[in-house]
Coordinates of C-alpha atoms and ligand atoms in Angstrom, one line a residue:
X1 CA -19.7 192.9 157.2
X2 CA -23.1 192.1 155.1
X3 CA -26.5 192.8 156.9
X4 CA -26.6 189.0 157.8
X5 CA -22.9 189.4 159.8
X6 CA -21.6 187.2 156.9
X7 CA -17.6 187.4 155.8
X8 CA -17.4 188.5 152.4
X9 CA -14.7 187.0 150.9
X10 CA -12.3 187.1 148.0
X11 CA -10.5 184.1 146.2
X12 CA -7.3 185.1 144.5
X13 CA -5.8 182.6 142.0
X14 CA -9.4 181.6 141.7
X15 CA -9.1 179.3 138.5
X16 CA -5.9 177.3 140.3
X17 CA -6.4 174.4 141.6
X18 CA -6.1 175.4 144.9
X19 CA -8.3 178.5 144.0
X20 CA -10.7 176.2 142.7
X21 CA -11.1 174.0 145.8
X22 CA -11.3 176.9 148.0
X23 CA -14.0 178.6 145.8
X24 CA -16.3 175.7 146.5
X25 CA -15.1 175.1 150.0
X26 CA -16.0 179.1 150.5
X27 CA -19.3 179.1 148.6
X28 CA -20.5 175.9 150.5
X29 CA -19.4 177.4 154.2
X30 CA -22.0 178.6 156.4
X31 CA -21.2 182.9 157.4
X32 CA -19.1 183.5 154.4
X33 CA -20.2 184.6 151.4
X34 CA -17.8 184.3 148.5
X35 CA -18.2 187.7 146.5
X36 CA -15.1 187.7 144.3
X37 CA -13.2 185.2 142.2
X38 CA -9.7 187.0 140.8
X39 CA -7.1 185.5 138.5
X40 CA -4.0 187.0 136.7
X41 CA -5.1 190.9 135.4
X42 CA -7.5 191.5 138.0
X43 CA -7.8 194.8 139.9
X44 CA -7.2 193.9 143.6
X45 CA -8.1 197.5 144.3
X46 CA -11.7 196.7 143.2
X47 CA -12.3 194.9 146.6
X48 CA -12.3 197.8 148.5
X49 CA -15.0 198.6 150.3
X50 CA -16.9 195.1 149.3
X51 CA -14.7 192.4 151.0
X52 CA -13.6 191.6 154.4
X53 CA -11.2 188.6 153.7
X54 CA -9.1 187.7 151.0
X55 CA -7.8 184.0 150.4
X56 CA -4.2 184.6 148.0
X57 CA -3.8 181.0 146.6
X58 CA -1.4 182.6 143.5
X59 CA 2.1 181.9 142.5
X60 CA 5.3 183.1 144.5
X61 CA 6.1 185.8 142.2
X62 CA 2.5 187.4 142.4
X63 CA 1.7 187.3 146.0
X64 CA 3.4 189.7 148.2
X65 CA 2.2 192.4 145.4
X66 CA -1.4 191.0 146.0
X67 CA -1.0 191.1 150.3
X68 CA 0.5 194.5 149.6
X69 CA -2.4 196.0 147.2
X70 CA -5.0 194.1 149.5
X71 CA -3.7 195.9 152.8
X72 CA -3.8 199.2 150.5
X73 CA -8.3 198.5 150.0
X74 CA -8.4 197.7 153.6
X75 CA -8.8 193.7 153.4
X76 CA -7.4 191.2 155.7
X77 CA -5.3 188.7 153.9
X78 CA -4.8 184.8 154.1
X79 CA -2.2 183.7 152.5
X80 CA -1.7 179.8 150.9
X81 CA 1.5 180.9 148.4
X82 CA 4.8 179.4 149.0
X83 CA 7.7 181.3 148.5
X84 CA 7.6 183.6 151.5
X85 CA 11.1 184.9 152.4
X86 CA 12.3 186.7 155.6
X87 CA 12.9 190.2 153.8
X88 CA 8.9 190.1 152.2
X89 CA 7.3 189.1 155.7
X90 CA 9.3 192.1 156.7
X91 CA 8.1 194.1 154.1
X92 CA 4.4 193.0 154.9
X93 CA 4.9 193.1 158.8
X94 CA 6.2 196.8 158.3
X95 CA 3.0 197.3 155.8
X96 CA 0.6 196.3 158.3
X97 CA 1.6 198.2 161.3
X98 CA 0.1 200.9 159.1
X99 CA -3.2 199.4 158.6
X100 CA -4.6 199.4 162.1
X101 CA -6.4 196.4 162.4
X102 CA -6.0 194.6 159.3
X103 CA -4.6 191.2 159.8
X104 CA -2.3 188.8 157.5
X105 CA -1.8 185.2 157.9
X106 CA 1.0 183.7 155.9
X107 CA 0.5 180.1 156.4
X108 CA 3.1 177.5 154.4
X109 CA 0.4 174.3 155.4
X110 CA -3.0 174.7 156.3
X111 CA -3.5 170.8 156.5
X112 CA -4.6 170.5 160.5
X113 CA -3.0 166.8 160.4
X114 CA 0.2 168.8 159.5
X115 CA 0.2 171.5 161.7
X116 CA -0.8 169.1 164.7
X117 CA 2.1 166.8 164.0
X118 CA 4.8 169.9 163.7
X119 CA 3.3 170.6 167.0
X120 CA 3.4 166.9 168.7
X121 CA 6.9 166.7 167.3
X122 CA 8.1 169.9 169.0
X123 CA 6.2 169.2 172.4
X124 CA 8.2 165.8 172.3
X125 CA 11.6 166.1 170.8
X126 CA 13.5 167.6 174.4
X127 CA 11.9 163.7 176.2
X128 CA 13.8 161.9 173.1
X129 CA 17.6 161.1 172.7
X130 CA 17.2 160.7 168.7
X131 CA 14.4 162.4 166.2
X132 CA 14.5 162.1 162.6
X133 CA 12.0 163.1 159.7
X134 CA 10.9 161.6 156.8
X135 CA 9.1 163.5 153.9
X136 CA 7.5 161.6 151.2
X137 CA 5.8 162.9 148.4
X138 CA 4.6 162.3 144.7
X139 CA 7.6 162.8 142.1
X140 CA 6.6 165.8 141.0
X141 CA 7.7 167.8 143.2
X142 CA 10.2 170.4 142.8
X143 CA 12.0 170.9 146.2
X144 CA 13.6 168.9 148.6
X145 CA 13.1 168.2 151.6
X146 CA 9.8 170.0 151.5
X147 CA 8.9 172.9 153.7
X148 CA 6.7 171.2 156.1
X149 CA 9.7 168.8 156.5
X150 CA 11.8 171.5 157.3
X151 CA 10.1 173.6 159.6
X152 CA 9.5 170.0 161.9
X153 CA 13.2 169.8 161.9
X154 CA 13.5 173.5 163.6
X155 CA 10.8 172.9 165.5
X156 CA 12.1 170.1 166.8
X157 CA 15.7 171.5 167.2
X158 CA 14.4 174.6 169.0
X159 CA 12.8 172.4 171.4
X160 CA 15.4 170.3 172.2
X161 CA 18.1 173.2 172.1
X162 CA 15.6 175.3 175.1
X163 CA 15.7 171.8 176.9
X164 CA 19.6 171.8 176.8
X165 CA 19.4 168.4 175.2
X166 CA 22.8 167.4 173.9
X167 CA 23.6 166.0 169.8
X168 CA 21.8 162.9 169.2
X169 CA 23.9 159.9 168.6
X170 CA 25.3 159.0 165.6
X171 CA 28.7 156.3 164.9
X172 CA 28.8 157.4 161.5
X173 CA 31.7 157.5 160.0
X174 CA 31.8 156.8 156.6
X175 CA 28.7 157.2 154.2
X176 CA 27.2 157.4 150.5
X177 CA 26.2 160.8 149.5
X178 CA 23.0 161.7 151.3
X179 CA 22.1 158.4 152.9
X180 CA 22.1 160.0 156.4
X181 CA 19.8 162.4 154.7
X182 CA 20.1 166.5 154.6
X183 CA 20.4 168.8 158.1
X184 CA 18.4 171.1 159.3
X185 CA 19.6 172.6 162.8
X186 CA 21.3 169.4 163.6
X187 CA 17.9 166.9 162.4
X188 CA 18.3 164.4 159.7
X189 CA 15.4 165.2 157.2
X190 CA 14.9 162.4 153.9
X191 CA 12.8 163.0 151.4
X192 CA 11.5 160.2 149.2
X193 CA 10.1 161.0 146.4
X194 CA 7.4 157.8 144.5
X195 CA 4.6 157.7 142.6
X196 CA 1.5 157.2 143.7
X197 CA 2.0 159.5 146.5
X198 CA 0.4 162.8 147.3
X199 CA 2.1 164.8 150.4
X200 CA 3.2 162.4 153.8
X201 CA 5.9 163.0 156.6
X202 CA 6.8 160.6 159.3
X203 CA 8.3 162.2 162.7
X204 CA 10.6 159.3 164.2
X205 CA 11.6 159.9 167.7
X206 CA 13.9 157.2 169.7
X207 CA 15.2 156.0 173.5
X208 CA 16.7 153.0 174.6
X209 CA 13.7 150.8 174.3
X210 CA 10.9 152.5 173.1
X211 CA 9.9 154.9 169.9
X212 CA 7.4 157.7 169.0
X213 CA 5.8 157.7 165.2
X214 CA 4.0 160.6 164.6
X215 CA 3.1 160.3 161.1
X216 CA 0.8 162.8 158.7
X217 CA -0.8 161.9 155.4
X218 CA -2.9 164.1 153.2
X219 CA -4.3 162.8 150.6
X220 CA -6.3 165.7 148.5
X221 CA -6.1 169.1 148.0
X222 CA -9.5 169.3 150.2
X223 CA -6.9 168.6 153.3
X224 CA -6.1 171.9 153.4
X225 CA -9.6 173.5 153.3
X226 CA -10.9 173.1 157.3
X227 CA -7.5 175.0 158.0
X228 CA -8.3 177.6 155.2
X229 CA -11.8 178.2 156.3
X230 CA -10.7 178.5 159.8
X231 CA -8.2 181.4 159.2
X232 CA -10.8 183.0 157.3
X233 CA -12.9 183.3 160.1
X234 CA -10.3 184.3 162.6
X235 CA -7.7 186.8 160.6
X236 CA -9.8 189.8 161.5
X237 CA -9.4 189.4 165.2
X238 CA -6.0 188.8 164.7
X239 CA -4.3 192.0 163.8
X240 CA -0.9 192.3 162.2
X241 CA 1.4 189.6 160.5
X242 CA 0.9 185.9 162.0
X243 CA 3.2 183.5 160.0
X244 CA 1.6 179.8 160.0
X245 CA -1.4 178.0 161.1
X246 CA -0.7 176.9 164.5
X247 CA -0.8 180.3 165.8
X248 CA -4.5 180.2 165.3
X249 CA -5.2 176.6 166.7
X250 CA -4.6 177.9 170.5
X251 CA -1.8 174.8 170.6
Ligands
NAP1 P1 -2.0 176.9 140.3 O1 -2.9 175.8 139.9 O2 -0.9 177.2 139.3 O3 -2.8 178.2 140.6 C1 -2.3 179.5 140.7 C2 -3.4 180.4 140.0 O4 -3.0 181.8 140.3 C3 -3.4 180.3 138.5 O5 -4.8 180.3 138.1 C4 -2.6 181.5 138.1 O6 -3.0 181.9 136.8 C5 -3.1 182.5 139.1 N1 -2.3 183.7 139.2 C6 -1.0 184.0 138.8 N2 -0.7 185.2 139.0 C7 -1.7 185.8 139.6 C8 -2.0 187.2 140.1 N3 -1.1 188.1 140.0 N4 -3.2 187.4 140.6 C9 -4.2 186.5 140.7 N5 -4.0 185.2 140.2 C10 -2.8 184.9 139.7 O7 -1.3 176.5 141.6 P2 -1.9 175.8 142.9 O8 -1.6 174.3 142.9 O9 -3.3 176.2 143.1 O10 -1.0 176.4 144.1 C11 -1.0 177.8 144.3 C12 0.0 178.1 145.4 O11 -0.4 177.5 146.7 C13 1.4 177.5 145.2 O12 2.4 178.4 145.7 C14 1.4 176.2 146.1 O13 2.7 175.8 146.5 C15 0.6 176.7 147.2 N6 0.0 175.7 148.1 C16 0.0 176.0 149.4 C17 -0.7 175.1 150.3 C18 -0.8 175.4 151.7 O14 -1.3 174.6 152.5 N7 -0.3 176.6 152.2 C19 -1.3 173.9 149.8 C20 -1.2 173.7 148.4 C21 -0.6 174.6 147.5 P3 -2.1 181.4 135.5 O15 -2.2 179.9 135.5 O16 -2.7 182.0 134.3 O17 -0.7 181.9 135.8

């Protein structure tokens, strides 16, 4: 920490567009002083010693080098990349129980409107006999249905699986291709994909005679930079691997 008790922080994949955003969100936030903007060919190592938190906004092929040479100069690490795999949050978990109070947050949405409405959706699928998602996004997208989308569906699965909720009902019997949408655990997930949209998901839960809409919209990549700023601040009293935002909201 500075003199003044101010976070200095690091911005990797600063000239993204992410990196961008949180540059300016950073520079403009009161306690944190942005010290160092990195892009492809910069020297993580060079941080050592001169920052506390670093924000990895890069691509999937890049990041778990840059959580791995950031734990190596001693800074925490708050991670925006998609990509993450079960075998490199090992790899990073195993890391960090080497670093003694170093912390990583992995985070695959750092929209709060998001994070809530995975959260709402869990704490309310085991009252409902039916729950379905819908993702919606622009058309540019590559994947389908989108991660968010499927993370709500386990969520929501894992809730209604500790409630010992039986299937939902379905007479289906015959179908097109994909008009009951994809599975994840058991939940319908559809992903519509239209221009003119940015990133939106619709949580639909159903009983005889009544329905829940929990429904998220972000519009701009500023969305994404209360959540980011927030795990800033809290990743260095949270040693060891967190995975996603929630765990820092105190849900
Ligand atoms: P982008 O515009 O392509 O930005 C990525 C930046 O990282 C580029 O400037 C890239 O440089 C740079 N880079 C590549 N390798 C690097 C390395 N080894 N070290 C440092 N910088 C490196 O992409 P974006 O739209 O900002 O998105 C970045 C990532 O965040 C994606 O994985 C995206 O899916 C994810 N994302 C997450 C959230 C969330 O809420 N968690 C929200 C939005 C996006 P070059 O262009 O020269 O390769």
């Amino acid at each position: 920490m500075t003199a003044v008790e101010e976070l200095r922080v690091a911005v990797l994949g600063a000239a993204g567009r992410m990196g961008r955003t949180v540059c300016e969100a950073v520079a403009a936030a009161e306690g944190l002083d942005l010290v160092a903007r990195l892009d492809v060919g910069d020297d993580v190592s060079s941080l050592a010693g001169r920052v506390d938190v670093a924000v990895d906004f890069t691509v999937p092929s890049a990041t778990e080098a840059n959580v791995h040479a950031l734990l190596d100069a001693g800074v925490h690490a708050v991670v925006g990349t998609t990509g993450w795999d079960d075998a490199a949050l090992g790899r990073v978990r195993e890391h960090v129980s080497r670093t003694p109070g170093l912390g990583v947050l992995v985070a695959p949405n750092f929209a709060i409107s998001a994070v809530l409405a995975m959260a709402f959706a869990a704490k309310a699928a085991p009252w409902f006999e039916s729950a379905e998602v819908i993702e919606l996004h622009h058309p540019d997208k590559i994947d389908a249905p989108s991660g968010t989308a499927r993370h709500t569906a386990a969520g929501i699965a894992a809730a209604r699986a500790a409630a010992g909720r039986d299937e939902m009902p379905d007479a289906t019997t015959s179908a097109l291709d994909g008009a009951r949408g994809a599975q994840v655990d058991g939940v319908r997930v559809h992903a519509v994909r239209l221009r003119g949209l940015v990133a939106h998901e619709e949580i639909l839960l159903g009983n005889p005679g009544e329905q829940l809409t929990i429904r998220t919209d972000s519009f701009d990549r500023v969305s994404f930079m209360p959540g980011v700023l927030h795990a800033v601040r809290t990743v260095p009293s949270r040693p060891g691997l967190t995975v996603g935002l929630d765990s820092y909201l105190d849900l």
